[in-house]
Amino acid sequence: MQLVFVQFMTGLASAASLFLVASGLSIIFGVTRIVNFAHGAFYMLGAYVAYTLTDRFTGAFGFWFALLAAAAIVAIVGCLLEMTLLRRIYQAPELFQLLATFGVTLMVQDLVLLIWGPEDLVGPRAPGLAGAVEIFGKRIPSYDLFLIALGPLVLAGLWLLFHRTRWGVLVRAATLDRSMVAALGINQKWLFTGVFGLGVFLAALGGALQIPRDAVNHGMDLRIIVEAFVVVVIGGLGSTTGAFVAAILVSQLNAFGILVLPKISLVLVFLVMAVVLVVRPWGLFGTRPPPAQASIGMAVRPWRPLAPGEIAVAAAVVAAVALMPLWLGHYALTVASEILIFVLFAASLHLLMSVGGLASFGHAAYFGLGAYGAAFVVKAAGLPMLAAIAAGPLLAALGAAVVGWFAVSLSGVYFAMLTLAFSQIVWSIAFQWVDVTGGDNGILGLWPDAFAASPAAFFWLTLAVVTPALVWLHMVIFSPFGYALRAVRDSELRAEAIGIDRRRVQWIAFVIAGTAAGLGGALFAFLKGSIFPDVMAIPTSVDGLVMVLLGGVETVLGPIVGAVVFKALAMWLISQTDYSKLVLGAVVVALVVAFPKGIVGTLADWRDRLTARRGAGPSDAEASADATAAEPPAGTMAPAPSPATVAGRTRP
Amino acid sequence: MTRLLDVENLAKSYAGLAAVRHVSFGLDRGEILAMIGPNGAGKSTCFNMLNGQIRPDAGRIRIDGVDTTSLPPRAVWRKGVGRTFQITATFGSMTVRENVQVALMSHGGALGRWFGRADTRGRDEADRLLALVGMAADADRAAAELAYGDLKRLELAVALANRPKLLLMDEPTAGMAPRERVGLMRLTAEIARAEGIGVLFTEHDMDVVFEHADRMMVLSRGLLIAEGPPETVRRDPEVRAIYLGEGLVYDARHQEARADASTSGPQPEARA
């Protein structure tokens, strides 16, 4: 009983920081509609800055001043980021914003490494709260009690801010209807900046408050951002009260999960989130979101399949690639095989994301399931490699069929979050079901059969598997089914009115995409000779998203180009610099701001401008293999961005 | 012989507010029926129940004798109901022709296929439908770049793709220029009469209603308050009361004045 009480109090204390971070995330989303991935980075920055400041300013006053000053400094950094970066991309599809802020997260990770070094840093105890108080015969740290009290205080403060100040009322109004607030003569720009600053302040304060409890470290950002997402999704995007309730729920699940169900402690939180999303898609305190600003993947210039001449070019490219073992060394060939595998992974995500308009944030799960599936077949059934490569995707297909069935009832950010939750569940299972998956130690010794043992042979095998799979995906895009999928993406209303079953079509697409990703995963397992849970962790999913966007989300051939460039760049950077994340993050940010159409989309635009200048007719302008993008559809389409409908309230 | 559309006691309320209160009406093949009423009269709710977007609380909808009450939109469509929307809904990333082709493929049950090129399927039929609505020249343009009036015509072509028995058109001419309005409705009327399609449409423009509707019905606060030929309905005192200060009275007078003038002058239709 005493143990339960201690766990309960620990859970409550953890909830305070989580609530601060999550409420900031929620407020920012409510007003600006930006899902701020960099929120975890601000949390981490808050902790690091607070560490430095508490070092400088000692004593009771100095300590508390340092915490607040740290949060304020980081908030100013956040405001600068909002003014320089986010203001440029408010009109872009949600996914671009998520990606830009993800790029910022990557950069911050390396910046922190540069400034504060790789070691964990232990901050000072809070002056006056260093001791413990005895309750029910157990000693509870006084600092924990302080945090427990702080949560409701902040909630009350936010409530007062939003209900009793002019600024707060404006923020709530903007949450409900941005364009109306703008029409009333309010300068939205500064309102948005202010809200972003407030959100970042809360996140940084959450981080700063952690230093007396935990060592400051580099993993803080991703850990908190995933939990904060979970909290916000369970509570309802845009709801502060929801964030408060969900933060307590999640913290208690964490505290007791370890105690009661240690075997599935990692899964528990995501399981709850998945259940909430399935039962109450907009969260416990959320309301139905407005229609997405712009469905991703919408191309104004219609797609068309490759013309015979272009097919010949594609065949020549494949032939040239097939000749690569003649001049590439072993290491380079292994890299090339990996790139090919990720081309397939990106292309499978593209089917879902560009063609289907469903941006999955957990696509790595099916890549991983394919890999584990192949490994099981080898280890348990003792079957040869080719059988395993064929069987692996079946596990991925099964997983995608189950997850997809739930996921396709949602869309936009909620779809992204549910797929993320499911991928975390799959990851947790791989991580914690040690008897079957080997847990953290993975499954080793998955070597290719003798005929494919050499890097060259495995490269050819990979090419021989990946090429038909890509051709197949391409055919699906231009098959009647592909049209149905795009129809559903473009206008669900119209699609249903001409007899198309949206859920069915999207579910099938989800399974196809998952299966193709699983095929890539099965190859990957044999390429590496081993398989670890991390292959299906969030970074792999995000890599896939970056590849598709880098290539051009509104293009057909984008994912292939994007995967090649991204993978090659990432691997090259790792070999060249210790700060590859900084460069990669900067590339991602630059990409979103300067080339939102990606490589292929931008090239197509250039060529079109060129042909237009030559005075070519429209038939020539259309002759783009990758038939792509024009302007971002927001504003040009009939369903104009309408933030009018109630989205999620900022009502505590 | 059963009527094409038979609606009995249709009702729907939102959180206690009755949007549609036990409305009954019918429609015959080749007949053009206009549904009018002030904003909030329940027209859209009624329409959305007919094509399955909203489940009615009570009542029965029969299309060609088949009960379609509470069927989802895609199932209603399979019973032969084409629909256009007040705010046009088309597939922006596709060409005009592809928009029609998708509807044709859906009608032919081909959309489940993963193999084979889709862009060659139903091409001729799509072009025929586009020619019918006067969009043949725009077949290769992206739907996203069409002007509003053209989108309305594309929607009509899409709605005709499954050879519907019944066409539901929600404010088909809203947002169009006067000349385009008359053109579109005249076209719809011609097609409907030639192919025996029943048309139900909502409309705010009384000129359009009086010119093209065989019959009209007036909704007010969810109740059907008048029904009959336009001439009779417009003399209905209750209808006049509801529309006092609104378009109908003005337009009706306007129409009468024109009708009087037309005994000597040009026919009202000649304006177009």
XYZ file of C-alpha atoms in Angstrom, chain A residues 297-306 472 475-476 478-484 486-502 504 508 512 622 636-639, chain B residues 51 53 73-74 77-78 81 83-85 87-95 98-99 102-103 105-106 110-119 121 140-142 144-145 151 155 158-159:
90
model
C -0.241 15.360 -52.154
C -2.791 17.422 -54.049
C -1.231 18.258 -57.352
C -2.793 20.868 -59.543
C -1.100 19.480 -62.600
C -2.648 16.067 -63.157
C -0.473 12.978 -63.008
C 0.001 10.690 -65.917
C 1.859 7.411 -66.318
C 5.252 7.195 -67.962
C 3.983 -2.576 -59.265
C 0.992 0.493 -61.795
C -1.259 0.650 -58.756
C -2.413 4.506 -62.418
C -4.794 1.583 -62.073
C -8.483 2.176 -61.451
C -7.796 1.552 -57.774
C -5.187 4.323 -57.767
C -7.779 6.683 -59.194
C -10.230 5.676 -56.502
C -6.850 9.834 -55.308
C -10.555 10.500 -55.665
C -11.046 9.848 -51.974
C -8.132 12.119 -51.159
C -9.340 14.954 -53.383
C -12.934 14.967 -52.228
C -14.420 12.440 -49.875
C -17.852 13.974 -50.408
C -17.746 13.519 -54.158
C -16.139 10.085 -53.908
C -18.882 8.771 -51.646
C -21.479 10.368 -53.914
C -20.237 8.302 -56.841
C -20.221 5.030 -55.002
C -16.676 4.866 -53.645
C -16.241 3.412 -50.162
C -13.586 5.677 -48.655
C -12.333 0.376 -47.822
C -6.548 -1.483 -48.933
C -0.523 -2.435 -49.883
C 1.997 18.815 -69.554
C -6.944 28.003 -55.152
C -9.339 25.170 -54.508
C -13.018 25.504 -53.884
C -12.866 24.242 -50.292
C -28.783 10.950 -50.841
C -25.436 11.778 -46.092
C -24.459 7.845 -50.093
C -22.525 5.309 -52.124
C -25.842 6.266 -55.802
C -25.909 2.636 -56.859
C -29.169 8.757 -57.941
C -25.997 14.414 -57.128
C -24.396 17.817 -57.477
C -23.324 19.897 -54.517
C -20.239 23.944 -53.038
C -18.835 21.953 -55.889
C -16.974 18.781 -55.024
C -14.693 17.501 -57.753
C -11.346 15.738 -57.903
C -8.996 18.688 -58.215
C -5.841 16.730 -58.989
C -7.397 15.031 -61.999
C -8.302 16.268 -65.420
C -10.623 11.776 -65.499
C -13.245 13.142 -63.127
C -13.701 7.771 -62.238
C -17.465 7.993 -61.980
C -15.361 3.222 -63.605
C -17.212 3.236 -60.332
C -13.913 -1.380 -62.088
C -12.432 0.728 -59.319
C -11.235 -2.252 -57.320
C -8.714 -3.274 -59.983
C -5.029 -2.897 -59.212
C -3.869 -3.632 -62.709
C -4.273 -2.040 -66.066
C -4.245 1.601 -67.013
C -7.253 3.540 -65.867
C -6.895 6.495 -68.204
C -11.212 3.254 -69.592
C -7.653 17.720 -70.583
C -7.593 20.622 -68.187
C -7.050 20.103 -64.479
C -8.578 22.499 -60.019
C -8.117 25.295 -62.486
C -17.127 23.139 -62.213
C -20.474 18.079 -61.682
C -20.199 13.355 -63.275
C -23.708 13.076 -61.876
